[in-house]
CSV table of C-alpha atoms and ligand atoms in Angstrom, one decimal:
chain,number,residue,atom,x,y,z
A,9,MET,CA,114.4,91.0,89.7
A,10,ALA,CA,113.8,94.5,91.1
A,11,GLY,CA,112.1,95.5,87.8
A,12,ASP,CA,109.9,92.5,87.6
A,13,ALA,CA,106.4,93.8,87.2
A,14,SER,CA,104.9,90.4,87.7
A,15,LEU,CA,105.7,90.4,91.4
A,16,THR,CA,102.6,90.6,93.4
A,17,ASP,CA,102.1,93.3,96.1
A,18,GLU,CA,102.2,90.6,98.7
A,19,ALA,CA,105.5,89.4,97.5
A,20,LEU,CA,106.9,92.9,97.4
A,21,VAL,CA,105.6,93.6,101.0
A,22,ALA,CA,107.3,90.4,102.2
A,23,ALA,CA,110.5,91.3,100.5
A,24,TYR,CA,110.4,94.8,102.0
A,25,ARG,CA,109.8,93.3,105.4
A,26,ASN,CA,112.9,91.2,104.9
A,27,GLY,CA,115.0,94.2,104.3
A,28,ALA,CA,114.7,94.7,100.5
A,29,GLN,CA,114.3,98.5,100.1
A,30,TRP,CA,113.8,98.2,96.3
A,31,ALA,CA,110.5,96.4,97.0
A,32,ALA,CA,109.2,99.5,98.7
A,33,GLY,CA,110.4,101.5,95.7
A,34,MET,CA,108.5,99.2,93.3
A,35,LEU,CA,105.3,99.6,95.3
A,36,VAL,CA,105.6,103.4,95.2
A,37,GLU,CA,106.1,103.2,91.4
A,38,ARG,CA,103.2,101.0,91.1
A,39,TYR,CA,100.7,103.1,93.0
A,40,ALA,CA,101.9,106.7,93.4
A,41,ALA,CA,100.3,108.2,90.3
A,42,LYS,CA,97.0,106.4,90.8
A,43,LEU,CA,96.9,107.4,94.4
A,44,GLY,CA,97.6,111.0,93.5
A,45,ARG,CA,94.8,110.9,91.1
A,46,PHE,CA,92.4,109.5,93.6
A,47,LEU,CA,93.3,112.1,96.1
A,48,TYR,CA,92.9,114.8,93.5
A,49,THR,CA,89.5,113.5,92.5
A,50,ARG,CA,88.6,113.2,96.1
A,51,GLY,CA,89.2,116.9,96.5
A,52,ALA,CA,92.9,117.4,97.5
A,53,PRO,CA,94.6,120.5,96.0
A,54,GLU,CA,97.1,119.8,93.3
A,55,ALA,CA,99.9,121.5,95.2
A,56,ASP,CA,99.5,119.0,98.1
A,57,LEU,CA,99.3,115.9,96.1
A,58,GLU,CA,102.9,114.9,96.1
A,59,ASP,CA,103.3,115.5,99.8
A,60,LEU,CA,100.1,113.6,100.6
A,61,THR,CA,101.2,110.7,98.4
A,62,GLN,CA,104.6,110.6,100.0
A,63,GLU,CA,103.2,110.7,103.5
A,64,ALA,CA,100.7,108.0,102.7
A,65,PHE,CA,103.4,105.6,101.5
A,66,PHE,CA,105.7,106.5,104.3
A,67,LYS,CA,103.0,105.8,106.9
A,68,ALA,CA,101.9,102.7,105.1
A,69,PHE,CA,105.4,101.2,105.2
A,70,ARG,CA,106.0,102.3,108.7
A,71,SER,CA,102.8,100.7,110.0
A,72,LEU,CA,103.2,97.4,108.2
A,73,GLU,CA,103.9,95.9,111.6
A,74,GLY,CA,100.2,96.2,112.3
A,75,TRP,CA,99.2,94.9,108.9
A,76,ARG,CA,98.5,91.2,109.0
A,77,GLY,CA,97.7,90.8,105.4
A,78,GLU,CA,93.9,90.6,105.9
A,79,ALA,CA,93.7,93.6,103.6
A,80,THR,CA,95.5,94.1,100.3
A,81,PHE,CA,98.5,96.5,100.4
A,82,ARG,CA,96.6,98.9,98.1
A,83,SER,CA,93.5,99.1,100.3
A,84,TRP,CA,95.8,99.6,103.3
A,85,LEU,CA,97.6,102.4,101.5
A,86,TYR,CA,94.3,104.1,100.4
A,87,ARG,CA,92.9,103.8,103.9
A,88,ILE,CA,95.9,105.7,105.3
A,89,ALA,CA,95.7,108.3,102.5
A,90,LEU,CA,92.0,108.9,103.2
A,91,ASN,CA,92.8,109.6,106.8
A,92,LEU,CA,95.6,111.9,105.9
A,93,GLY,CA,93.6,113.9,103.4
A,94,ARG,CA,90.9,115.1,105.7
A,95,ASP,CA,92.4,118.6,105.9
A,96,ALA,CA,93.4,118.7,102.3
A,97,TRP,CA,89.8,118.1,101.0
A,98,ARG,CA,88.7,121.4,102.5
A,99,LYS,CA,91.4,123.3,100.7
A,100,GLY,CA,91.0,121.7,97.4
A,101,ARG,CA,87.4,122.6,96.4
A,102,LYS,CA,88.2,124.7,93.3
A,103,ARG,CA,89.7,122.7,90.5
A,104,THR,CA,88.6,122.2,87.0
A,105,GLN,CA,91.4,120.2,85.5
A,106,VAL,CA,89.9,117.3,83.6
A,107,THR,CA,92.0,115.6,81.0
A,108,LEU,CA,90.7,112.8,78.8
A,109,GLU,CA,92.2,109.5,79.9
A,110,HIS,CA,93.8,108.8,76.6
A,111,GLU,CA,94.3,105.1,77.3
A,112,ILE,CA,90.5,104.6,77.7
A,113,PRO,CA,89.3,104.3,74.1
A,114,SER,CA,86.7,106.7,73.0
A,115,THR,CA,83.4,105.1,72.1
A,116,ASP,CA,83.7,106.2,68.5
A,117,GLY,CA,87.1,108.0,68.3
A,118,ASN,CA,85.8,111.4,67.1
A,119,PRO,CA,86.8,114.7,68.8
A,120,GLU,CA,83.3,115.5,69.7
A,121,SER,CA,83.1,112.5,72.0
A,122,LEU,CA,86.5,113.4,73.5
A,123,PHE,CA,85.0,116.8,74.3
A,124,GLU,CA,81.9,115.3,75.8
A,125,ALA,CA,84.0,113.0,78.0
A,126,GLN,CA,85.9,116.0,79.3
A,127,GLU,CA,82.7,117.9,79.9
A,128,THR,CA,81.3,114.8,81.7
A,129,GLY,CA,84.4,114.7,83.8
A,130,ARG,CA,83.9,118.3,84.9
A,131,ARG,CA,80.3,117.7,85.8
A,132,ILE,CA,81.2,114.5,87.6
A,133,LEU,CA,83.8,116.3,89.7
A,134,ARG,CA,81.2,119.0,90.7
A,135,GLU,CA,78.6,116.4,91.5
A,136,LEU,CA,81.0,114.2,93.5
A,137,GLY,CA,81.4,117.0,95.9
A,138,THR,CA,77.7,116.9,96.8
A,139,LEU,CA,77.6,113.1,97.4
A,140,PRO,CA,77.7,111.6,100.9
A,141,ARG,CA,81.3,110.7,101.8
A,142,LEU,CA,81.0,106.9,101.4
A,143,GLN,CA,79.1,107.1,98.1
A,144,ARG,CA,81.8,109.4,96.8
A,145,ASP,CA,84.7,107.3,97.9
A,146,VAL,CA,83.1,104.0,96.8
A,147,PHE,CA,82.3,105.5,93.4
A,148,ILE,CA,85.8,106.8,92.8
A,149,LEU,CA,87.5,103.7,94.0
A,150,ARG,CA,85.3,101.5,91.8
A,151,ALA,CA,84.9,103.5,88.6
A,152,GLN,CA,88.2,105.4,88.5
A,153,GLN,CA,90.6,103.1,90.4
A,154,GLY,CA,89.1,99.8,89.3
A,155,MET,CA,89.1,98.3,92.8
A,156,ASN,CA,86.7,95.4,93.5
A,157,TYR,CA,84.2,95.6,96.3
A,158,ALA,CA,86.2,93.5,98.7
A,159,GLU,CA,89.2,95.9,98.4
A,160,ILE,CA,86.9,98.9,98.6
A,161,ALA,CA,85.3,97.5,101.8
A,162,GLN,CA,88.8,97.1,103.3
A,163,ALA,CA,89.9,100.6,102.3
A,164,LEU,CA,86.8,102.2,103.7
A,165,ASN,CA,86.3,100.0,106.7
A,166,THR,CA,82.9,98.9,105.6
A,167,THR,CA,81.4,95.7,104.2
A,168,GLU,CA,81.3,94.5,100.7
A,169,GLY,CA,77.5,94.6,100.6
A,170,ALA,CA,77.5,98.2,101.9
A,171,ALA,CA,80.1,99.2,99.3
A,172,ARG,CA,77.8,97.8,96.5
A,173,VAL,CA,74.9,99.7,97.8
A,174,HIS,CA,76.9,103.0,98.0
A,175,TYR,CA,78.1,102.5,94.5
A,176,HIS,CA,74.6,102.1,93.1
A,177,HIS,CA,73.3,105.1,95.0
A,178,ALA,CA,76.2,107.2,93.7
A,179,LEU,CA,75.7,105.9,90.2
A,180,ARG,CA,72.0,106.8,90.3
A,181,ARG,CA,72.7,110.3,91.6
A,182,LEU,CA,75.4,110.9,89.0
A,183,LYS,CA,73.3,109.6,86.2
A,184,GLU,CA,70.5,112.0,87.1
A,185,ALA,CA,72.9,114.9,87.4
A,186,VAL,CA,75.2,114.3,84.5
A,187,ALA,CA,73.1,112.6,81.9
B,732,MET,CA,71.9,94.1,66.2
B,733,LYS,CA,70.6,91.9,69.0
B,734,CYS,CA,72.9,91.6,72.0
B,735,ASP,CA,72.9,88.5,74.2
B,736,MET,CA,75.4,89.9,76.8
B,737,LYS,CA,74.0,90.4,80.2
B,738,CYS,CA,74.4,93.8,82.0
B,739,ASP,CA,76.5,92.2,84.8
B,740,GLU,CA,79.0,90.9,82.3
B,741,ALA,CA,79.1,94.2,80.5
B,742,ARG,CA,79.7,96.1,83.7
B,743,ARG,CA,82.4,93.7,84.8
B,744,LEU,CA,84.2,94.3,81.5
B,745,MET,CA,83.7,98.0,81.7
B,746,HIS,CA,85.3,98.2,85.1
B,747,GLN,CA,88.1,95.9,84.0
B,748,ALA,CA,88.9,98.1,81.0
B,749,ASP,CA,92.0,100.1,81.5
B,750,SER,CA,95.3,100.9,79.8
B,751,ASN,CA,96.0,97.1,79.5
B,752,THR,CA,92.6,95.9,78.7
B,753,ALA,CA,90.5,97.9,76.2
B,754,LEU,CA,86.8,97.6,76.3
B,755,PRO,CA,85.9,94.6,74.2
B,756,GLU,CA,84.1,95.1,70.9
B,757,GLU,CA,81.2,93.0,72.1
B,758,VAL,CA,80.5,95.5,74.8
B,759,ARG,CA,81.4,98.7,72.8
B,760,VAL,CA,79.5,98.0,69.6
B,761,GLY,CA,77.3,95.1,70.8
B,762,HIS,CA,75.9,95.9,74.3
B,763,LEU,CA,76.2,99.6,74.8
B,764,PRO,CA,74.2,100.8,71.9
B,765,GLU,CA,71.4,98.4,73.0
B,766,CYS,CA,71.5,99.2,76.7
B,767,PRO,CA,71.1,102.8,77.8
B,768,GLU,CA,71.7,101.9,81.5
B,769,CYS,CA,75.2,100.5,80.8
B,770,ALA,CA,75.9,103.2,78.2
B,771,GLU,CA,75.3,105.9,80.9
B,772,GLU,CA,77.5,104.0,83.4
B,773,TRP,CA,80.3,103.7,80.8
B,774,ALA,CA,80.1,107.5,80.2
B,775,LEU,CA,80.5,108.1,83.9
B,776,ILE,CA,83.4,105.6,84.2
B,777,ARG,CA,85.2,107.3,81.3
B,778,GLY,CA,84.4,110.7,82.7
B,779,VAL,CA,85.8,110.0,86.2
B,780,ARG,CA,88.9,108.4,84.7
B,781,GLY,CA,89.4,111.6,82.8
B,782,VAL,CA,89.7,113.5,86.0
B,783,ARG,CA,93.4,114.0,86.7
B,784,PRO,CA,95.8,116.6,88.0
B,785,GLN,CA,98.3,118.3,85.8
B,786,GLU,CA,101.1,116.1,84.5
B,787,MET,CA,103.9,115.8,87.1
B,788,ALA,CA,101.7,117.0,90.0
B,789,VAL,CA,103.0,113.7,91.4
B,790,ASP,CA,106.6,113.0,90.4
B,791,VAL,CA,106.6,109.3,91.0
B,792,GLN,CA,110.4,108.9,91.0
B,793,ALA,CA,110.8,111.8,93.4
B,794,VAL,CA,108.2,110.3,95.7
B,795,ALA,CA,109.9,107.0,95.7
B,796,ARG,CA,113.3,108.6,96.5
B,797,ARG,CA,111.9,110.6,99.4
B,798,VAL,CA,109.9,107.7,100.8
B,799,LEU,CA,112.9,105.4,100.8
B,800,LEU,CA,115.1,108.1,102.3
B,801,ARG,CA,112.6,108.7,105.1
B,802,LEU,CA,112.2,105.0,105.8
B,803,ALA,CA,116.0,104.7,106.0
B,804,ASN,CA,116.2,107.6,108.4
B,805,ALA,CA,113.3,106.7,110.5
B,806,ARG,CA,114.8,104.3,113.0
B,807,PRO,CA,112.7,104.2,116.2
B,808,ASP,CA,115.1,106.2,118.4
B,809,THR,CA,117.1,108.1,115.9
B,810,ALA,CA,115.3,111.0,114.4
B,811,ARG,CA,118.6,113.0,114.3
B,812,PRO,CA,122.1,111.9,115.5
B,813,THR,CA,122.7,113.7,118.7
B,814,ARG,CA,126.2,114.6,119.9
B,815,ARG,CA,126.0,111.8,122.5
B,816,ARG,CA,124.9,109.3,119.9
B,817,MET,CA,127.6,110.3,117.5
B,818,SER,CA,130.3,109.9,120.2
B,819,ARG,CA,128.8,106.5,121.0
B,820,ILE,CA,129.2,105.6,117.4
B,821,VAL,CA,132.8,106.6,117.4
B,822,ILE,CA,133.4,104.5,120.5
B,823,TRP,CA,131.8,101.5,118.8
B,824,ALA,CA,133.7,102.2,115.6
B,825,THR,CA,136.9,102.3,117.6
B,826,ALA,CA,136.0,99.1,119.4
B,827,ALA,CA,135.2,97.4,116.1
B,828,ALA,CA,138.5,98.6,114.6
B,829,VAL,CA,140.5,97.3,117.5
B,830,ALA,CA,138.6,94.0,117.3
B,831,PHE,CA,139.3,93.7,113.6
B,832,GLY,CA,142.9,94.5,114.0
B,833,VAL,CA,143.5,92.2,117.0
B,834,GLY,CA,141.5,89.5,115.3
B,835,LEU,CA,143.5,89.7,112.1
B,836,SER,CA,146.8,89.7,113.9
B,837,SER,CA,145.6,86.7,116.0
B,838,LEU,CA,144.6,84.9,112.9
B,839,ARG,CA,148.0,85.4,111.4
B,840,SER,CA,150.0,84.5,114.6
B,841,THR,CA,148.0,81.6,116.1
B,842,SER,CA,145.4,79.0,115.1
B,843,ALA,CA,143.3,79.9,118.2
B,844,PRO,CA,142.5,83.6,117.9
B,845,ILE,CA,141.4,85.5,121.1
B,846,LEU,CA,139.4,88.6,120.6
B,847,PRO,CA,139.5,90.9,123.6
B,848,ILE,CA,136.5,92.8,122.4
B,849,SER,CA,133.6,90.9,120.9
B,850,THR,CA,132.7,92.3,117.5
B,851,VAL,CA,129.3,90.6,117.9
B,852,SER,CA,128.4,93.2,120.5
B,853,VAL,CA,128.8,95.9,117.8
B,854,LEU,CA,126.2,94.4,115.6
B,855,PRO,CA,123.0,95.5,117.3
B,856,GLU,CA,124.4,99.1,117.2
B,857,LEU,CA,125.1,98.7,113.5
B,858,ALA,CA,121.6,97.6,112.9
B,859,ASP,CA,120.3,100.9,114.3
B,860,LEU,CA,122.6,103.1,112.3
B,861,ARG,CA,121.5,105.2,109.5
B,862,GLN,CA,123.3,105.1,106.1
B,863,ASP,CA,125.3,108.2,106.7
B,864,GLU,CA,126.3,107.0,110.1
B,865,LEU,CA,127.3,103.6,108.7
B,866,ASN,CA,129.4,105.5,106.1
B,867,GLN,CA,131.2,107.4,108.9
B,868,LEU,CA,131.9,104.1,110.7
B,869,LEU,CA,133.2,102.4,107.6
B,870,ALA,CA,135.5,105.4,107.0
B,871,ILE,CA,137.1,104.8,110.4
B,872,LEU,CA,137.4,101.0,110.1
B,873,PRO,CA,140.7,99.7,108.8
B,874,ALA,CA,140.8,98.2,105.3
B,875,VAL,CA,140.5,94.5,105.8
B,876,ASP,CA,141.5,92.4,102.8
B,877,PRO,CA,138.8,89.8,102.7
B,878,LEU,CA,136.1,92.5,103.0
B,879,SER,CA,137.6,95.4,101.0
B,880,GLN,CA,137.4,93.5,97.7
B,881,PRO,CA,133.7,93.0,97.4
B,882,LEU,CA,132.9,96.2,99.3
B,883,GLY,CA,134.0,98.5,96.6
B,884,ALA,CA,133.9,102.3,97.1
B,885,GLY,CA,131.6,102.4,100.1
B,886,LEU,CA,128.5,101.3,101.8
B,887,SER,CA,126.2,103.4,99.7
B,888,ASP,CA,127.2,101.3,96.7
B,889,MET,CA,126.7,98.0,98.5
B,890,THR,CA,124.0,95.5,97.5
B,891,ASP,CA,122.0,93.8,100.3
B,892,ASP,CA,124.1,90.7,99.7
B,893,GLU,CA,127.3,92.6,100.2
B,894,LEU,CA,126.1,94.2,103.4
B,895,GLN,CA,125.1,90.9,104.8
B,896,ARG,CA,128.5,89.5,104.0
B,897,LEU,CA,130.1,92.4,105.8
B,898,LEU,CA,127.9,91.8,108.9
B,899,ARG,CA,128.6,88.0,108.8
B,900,ALA,CA,132.3,88.7,108.5
B,901,MET,CA,132.1,91.0,111.6
B,902,GLU,CA,130.3,88.2,113.5
B,903,GLY,CA,133.3,86.0,112.7
C,521,ZN,ZN1,73.4,96.7,80.1
């Protein structure tokens, strides 16, 4: 039961609220690596990632009382993480680590395109730092984290329509800079 | 090759593609070569997904352990057990032990047991205890046959079900 990956976030949150600690553990396992990656891409220094991730989960679980389920657990978690990370962003400006996401298939499988993707990643990272905050956050949440616009709107306390607009502005800017 | 797929559908599939869902052929070899707009977007999606910290920058298991520990320790009024609080625990533990002892001897000697100290009053205190405090309390409590069997070595090994049975038994 505890290892059942088919349990929804909502079911796990309900189980945790009823005293099942393992449910909190499963949610951490489900999102910790992704959240760490988001925070890193967003600008947090590598050395702070684990602490920030831990703090975000702790605060998210502790504040579940105020969560009425109108947002998904993931958007609630990311919203808390974004608030936590404000100081961290300033410290984490200089990083260059870009590793090709091996599970995303290359367009043609040759090493040259792997290199290109890494190079694109570096340039994206640089360019993301120049985007307005909402454009940057929306782009990362959509393109890297795979969130839909409804979740993004919840995480960033904006509207779905605004999130779409920010994504397309960010996309245009990045295409100009990176292409 | 003529592609009939619309850009909206191609984008939906591109954003959906992850470790579980690879980018479908129809997008990869059908749409992208025909549509520079989507091809550029896919390059950006792949690029930003390639941005990641060093492996183990976030040790997921360690984060899970620490979060659970902090949650267990973070009772509203119990950041750290004070001396006063610990002595209160000992008083309650003694009360509980007495209640158990008297209760059991009453059960053995009469069909209408009378408990001079209500074990029920101990329960709200128990709910506020941290794991290590509960362990201390359990160490003080006398071994009670109906409970000691399923309890095993100690509270830290208990399942939620076992803990609930313990609390129900204390309620009588
Ligand atoms: Zn297209």
